[in-house]
């Protein structure tokens, strides 16, 4: 079993890469749109970026008790 710090670091790395990918998708969609590219591809790139951002929010935004799902990964299980 991996130590909790390794799991937390790996999860943070994955979320960071996901943020960068979402930004790259939005920038790429904007550039493609400005060049008159296929509107279907632009739309799909924006939708994919929004899905990625929603996934990041699901993992990082705390609930009513103030507990975020990402914080519970490193917590010891009973």
Backbone as CSV, one residue per row, in Angstrom:
resi,resn,N_x,N_y,N_z,CA_x,CA_y,CA_z,C_x,C_y,C_z
1,UNK,0.834,-1.177,0.000,0.000,0.000,0.000,0.884,1.248,0.000
2,UNK,0.515,2.226,-0.812,1.310,3.446,-0.931,1.100,4.350,0.275
3,UNK,2.123,5.101,0.649,1.947,6.076,1.718,0.982,7.173,1.286
4,UNK,0.336,7.778,2.257,-0.668,8.800,1.972,-0.068,9.994,1.246
5,UNK,1.163,10.347,1.561,1.769,11.509,0.912,2.020,11.252,-0.578
6,UNK,2.347,10.037,-0.943,2.565,9.708,-2.356,1.256,9.768,-3.134
7,UNK,0.183,9.314,-2.525,-1.130,9.372,-3.173,-1.566,10.814,-3.352
8,UNK,-1.364,11.631,-2.323,-1.750,13.038,-2.401,-0.929,13.762,-3.460
9,UNK,0.361,13.463,-3.543,1.214,14.114,-4.528,0.834,13.685,-5.950
10,UNK,0.535,12.424,-6.137,0.138,11.938,-7.459,-1.189,12.556,-7.881
11,UNK,-2.111,12.678,-6.949,-3.404,13.271,-7.259,-3.258,14.746,-7.595
12,UNK,-2.416,15.441,-6.864,-2.175,16.855,-7.154,-1.548,17.025,-8.535
13,UNK,-0.655,16.130,-8.893,-0.023,16.191,-10.207,-1.041,15.969,-11.316
14,UNK,-1.906,14.994,-11.130,-2.931,14.704,-12.137,-3.885,15.883,-12.286
15,UNK,-4.305,16.472,-11.180,-5.203,17.625,-11.259,-4.520,18.825,-11.906
16,UNK,-3.236,19.010,-11.646,-2.497,20.104,-12.279,-2.417,19.913,-13.785
17,UNK,-2.149,18.700,-14.219,-2.098,18.406,-15.654,-3.471,18.604,-16.281
18,UNK,-4.518,18.242,-15.561,-5.877,18.416,-16.063,-6.221,19.894,-16.226
19,UNK,-5.783,20.734,-15.301,-5.997,22.177,-15.428,-5.268,22.711,-16.662
20,UNK,-4.023,22.306,-16.836,-3.262,22.746,-18.009,-3.911,22.275,-19.312
21,UNK,-4.429,21.056,-19.311,-5.098,20.533,-20.508,-6.366,21.323,-20.810
22,UNK,-7.128,21.682,-19.775,-8.346,22.461,-19.985,-8.018,23.841,-20.550
23,UNK,-6.971,24.466,-20.027,-6.551,25.772,-20.544,-6.101,25.643,-21.999
24,UNK,-5.328,24.607,-22.296,-4.855,24.395,-23.667,-6.026,24.146,-24.621
25,UNK,-7.018,23.415,-24.169,-8.191,23.169,-25.013,-8.946,24.459,-25.302
26,UNK,-9.113,25.303,-24.291,-9.828,26.561,-24.496,-9.048,27.496,-25.420
27,UNK,-7.736,27.573,-25.233,-6.912,28.421,-26.102,-6.934,27.876,-27.529
28,UNK,-6.799,26.564,-27.655,-6.835,25.953,-28.983,-8.167,26.140,-29.678
29,UNK,-9.253,26.044,-28.928,-10.582,26.256,-29.507,-10.743,27.694,-29.976
30,UNK,-10.223,28.633,-29.187,-10.311,30.041,-29.577,-9.518,30.308,-30.850
31,UNK,-8.310,29.768,-30.915,-7.472,29.968,-32.104,-8.123,29.329,-33.325
32,UNK,-8.654,28.126,-33.158,-9.312,27.448,-34.275,-10.551,28.224,-34.722
33,UNK,-11.276,28.762,-33.788,-12.463,29.552,-34.112,-12.091,30.816,-34.870
34,UNK,-11.007,31.491,-34.430,-10.571,32.729,-35.082,-10.067,32.464,-36.505
35,UNK,-9.498,31.293,-36.742,-8.991,30.958,-38.077,-10.089,30.427,-38.995
36,UNK,-11.302,30.304,-38.466,-12.409,29.820,-39.285,-12.443,28.309,-39.424
37,UNK,-11.948,27.623,-38.411,-11.927,26.163,-38.432,-13.313,25.567,-38.277
38,UNK,-13.368,24.279,-38.278,-14.636,23.559,-38.158,-15.304,23.877,-36.829
39,UNK,-16.535,24.340,-36.908,-17.234,24.746,-35.686,-17.537,23.548,-34.788
40,UNK,-17.687,22.368,-35.371,-17.945,21.181,-34.557,-16.744,20.868,-33.661
41,UNK,-15.544,20.984,-34.206,-14.338,20.738,-33.419,-14.176,21.778,-32.313
42,UNK,-14.467,23.030,-32.634,-14.384,24.087,-31.628,-15.348,23.799,-30.496
43,UNK,-16.573,23.443,-30.840,-17.588,23.145,-29.827,-17.176,21.955,-28.969
44,UNK,-16.666,20.915,-29.587,-16.255,19.737,-28.836,-15.071,20.036,-27.914
45,UNK,-14.160,20.873,-28.365,-13.019,21.245,-27.521,-13.478,22.038,-26.301
46,UNK,-14.428,22.941,-26.487,-14.954,23.720,-25.362,-15.713,22.815,-24.407
47,UNK,-16.509,21.893,-24.929,-17.250,20.964,-24.064,-16.280,20.097,-23.268
48,UNK,-15.226,19.602,-23.902,-14.244,18.781,-23.199,-13.547,19.572,-22.106
49,UNK,-13.224,20.832,-22.383,-12.598,21.681,-21.360,-13.553,21.901,-20.189
50,UNK,-14.841,22.102,-20.471,-15.818,22.292,-19.401,-15.993,21.026,-18.553
51,UNK,-15.947,19.875,-19.194,-16.024,18.609,-18.457,-14.809,18.446,-17.550
52,UNK,-13.637,18.790,-18.064,-12.419,18.706,-17.254,-12.499,19.655,-16.056
53,UNK,-12.973,20.863,-16.282,-13.107,21.830,-15.190,-14.129,21.341,-14.168
54,UNK,-15.218,20.735,-14.638,-16.214,20.186,-13.713,-15.612,19.063,-12.864
55,UNK,-14.786,18.218,-13.459,-14.130,17.151,-12.703,-13.187,17.714,-11.651
56,UNK,-12.472,18.755,-12.005,-11.582,19.401,-11.032,-12.393,19.965,-9.880
57,UNK,-13.509,20.608,-10.217,-14.364,21.177,-9.169,-14.936,20.095,-8.253
58,UNK,-15.329,18.978,-8.824,-15.877,17.880,-8.016,-14.853,17.412,-6.988
59,UNK,-13.587,17.336,-7.394,-12.551,16.834,-6.496,-12.066,17.858,-5.484
60,UNK,-12.166,19.152,-5.818,-11.533,20.147,-4.959,-12.487,21.020,-4.155
61,UNK,-13.717,21.196,-4.591,-14.656,22.066,-3.879,-15.199,21.320,-2.659
62,UNK,-15.106,21.924,-1.481,-15.589,21.248,-0.275,-17.117,21.207,-0.205
63,UNK,-17.619,20.238,0.548,-19.061,20.128,0.747,-19.495,21.041,1.898
64,UNK,-20.715,20.868,2.371,-21.251,21.726,3.428,-20.465,21.587,4.732
65,UNK,-19.862,20.429,4.958,-19.066,20.212,6.174,-17.634,20.706,6.042
66,UNK,-17.252,21.164,4.860,-15.899,21.657,4.640,-14.904,20.583,4.246
67,UNK,-15.389,19.422,3.850,-14.515,18.310,3.452,-14.504,18.173,1.939
68,UNK,-13.338,18.276,1.342,-13.195,18.066,-0.093,-12.813,16.611,-0.338
69,UNK,-13.308,16.009,-1.415,-12.961,14.615,-1.707,-11.453,14.378,-1.826
70,UNK,-10.718,15.346,-2.348,-9.273,15.154,-2.490,-8.594,15.076,-1.135
71,UNK,-9.138,15.747,-0.139,-8.560,15.697,1.206,-8.814,14.372,1.887
72,UNK,-9.792,13.649,1.450,-10.122,12.369,2.074,-9.283,11.222,1.523
73,UNK,-8.569,11.459,0.433,-7.719,10.396,-0.120,-6.576,10.040,0.822
74,UNK,-6.008,11.057,1.446,-4.855,10.824,2.315,-5.254,10.451,3.741
75,UNK,-6.533,10.562,4.045,-7.001,10.253,5.399,-6.938,8.742,5.644
76,UNK,-6.515,8.342,6.818,-6.480,6.907,7.109,-7.887,6.340,7.217
77,UNK,-8.019,5.128,6.752,-9.328,4.452,6.808,-9.414,3.611,8.065
78,UNK,-10.577,3.557,8.666,-10.720,2.746,9.889,-10.688,1.271,9.619
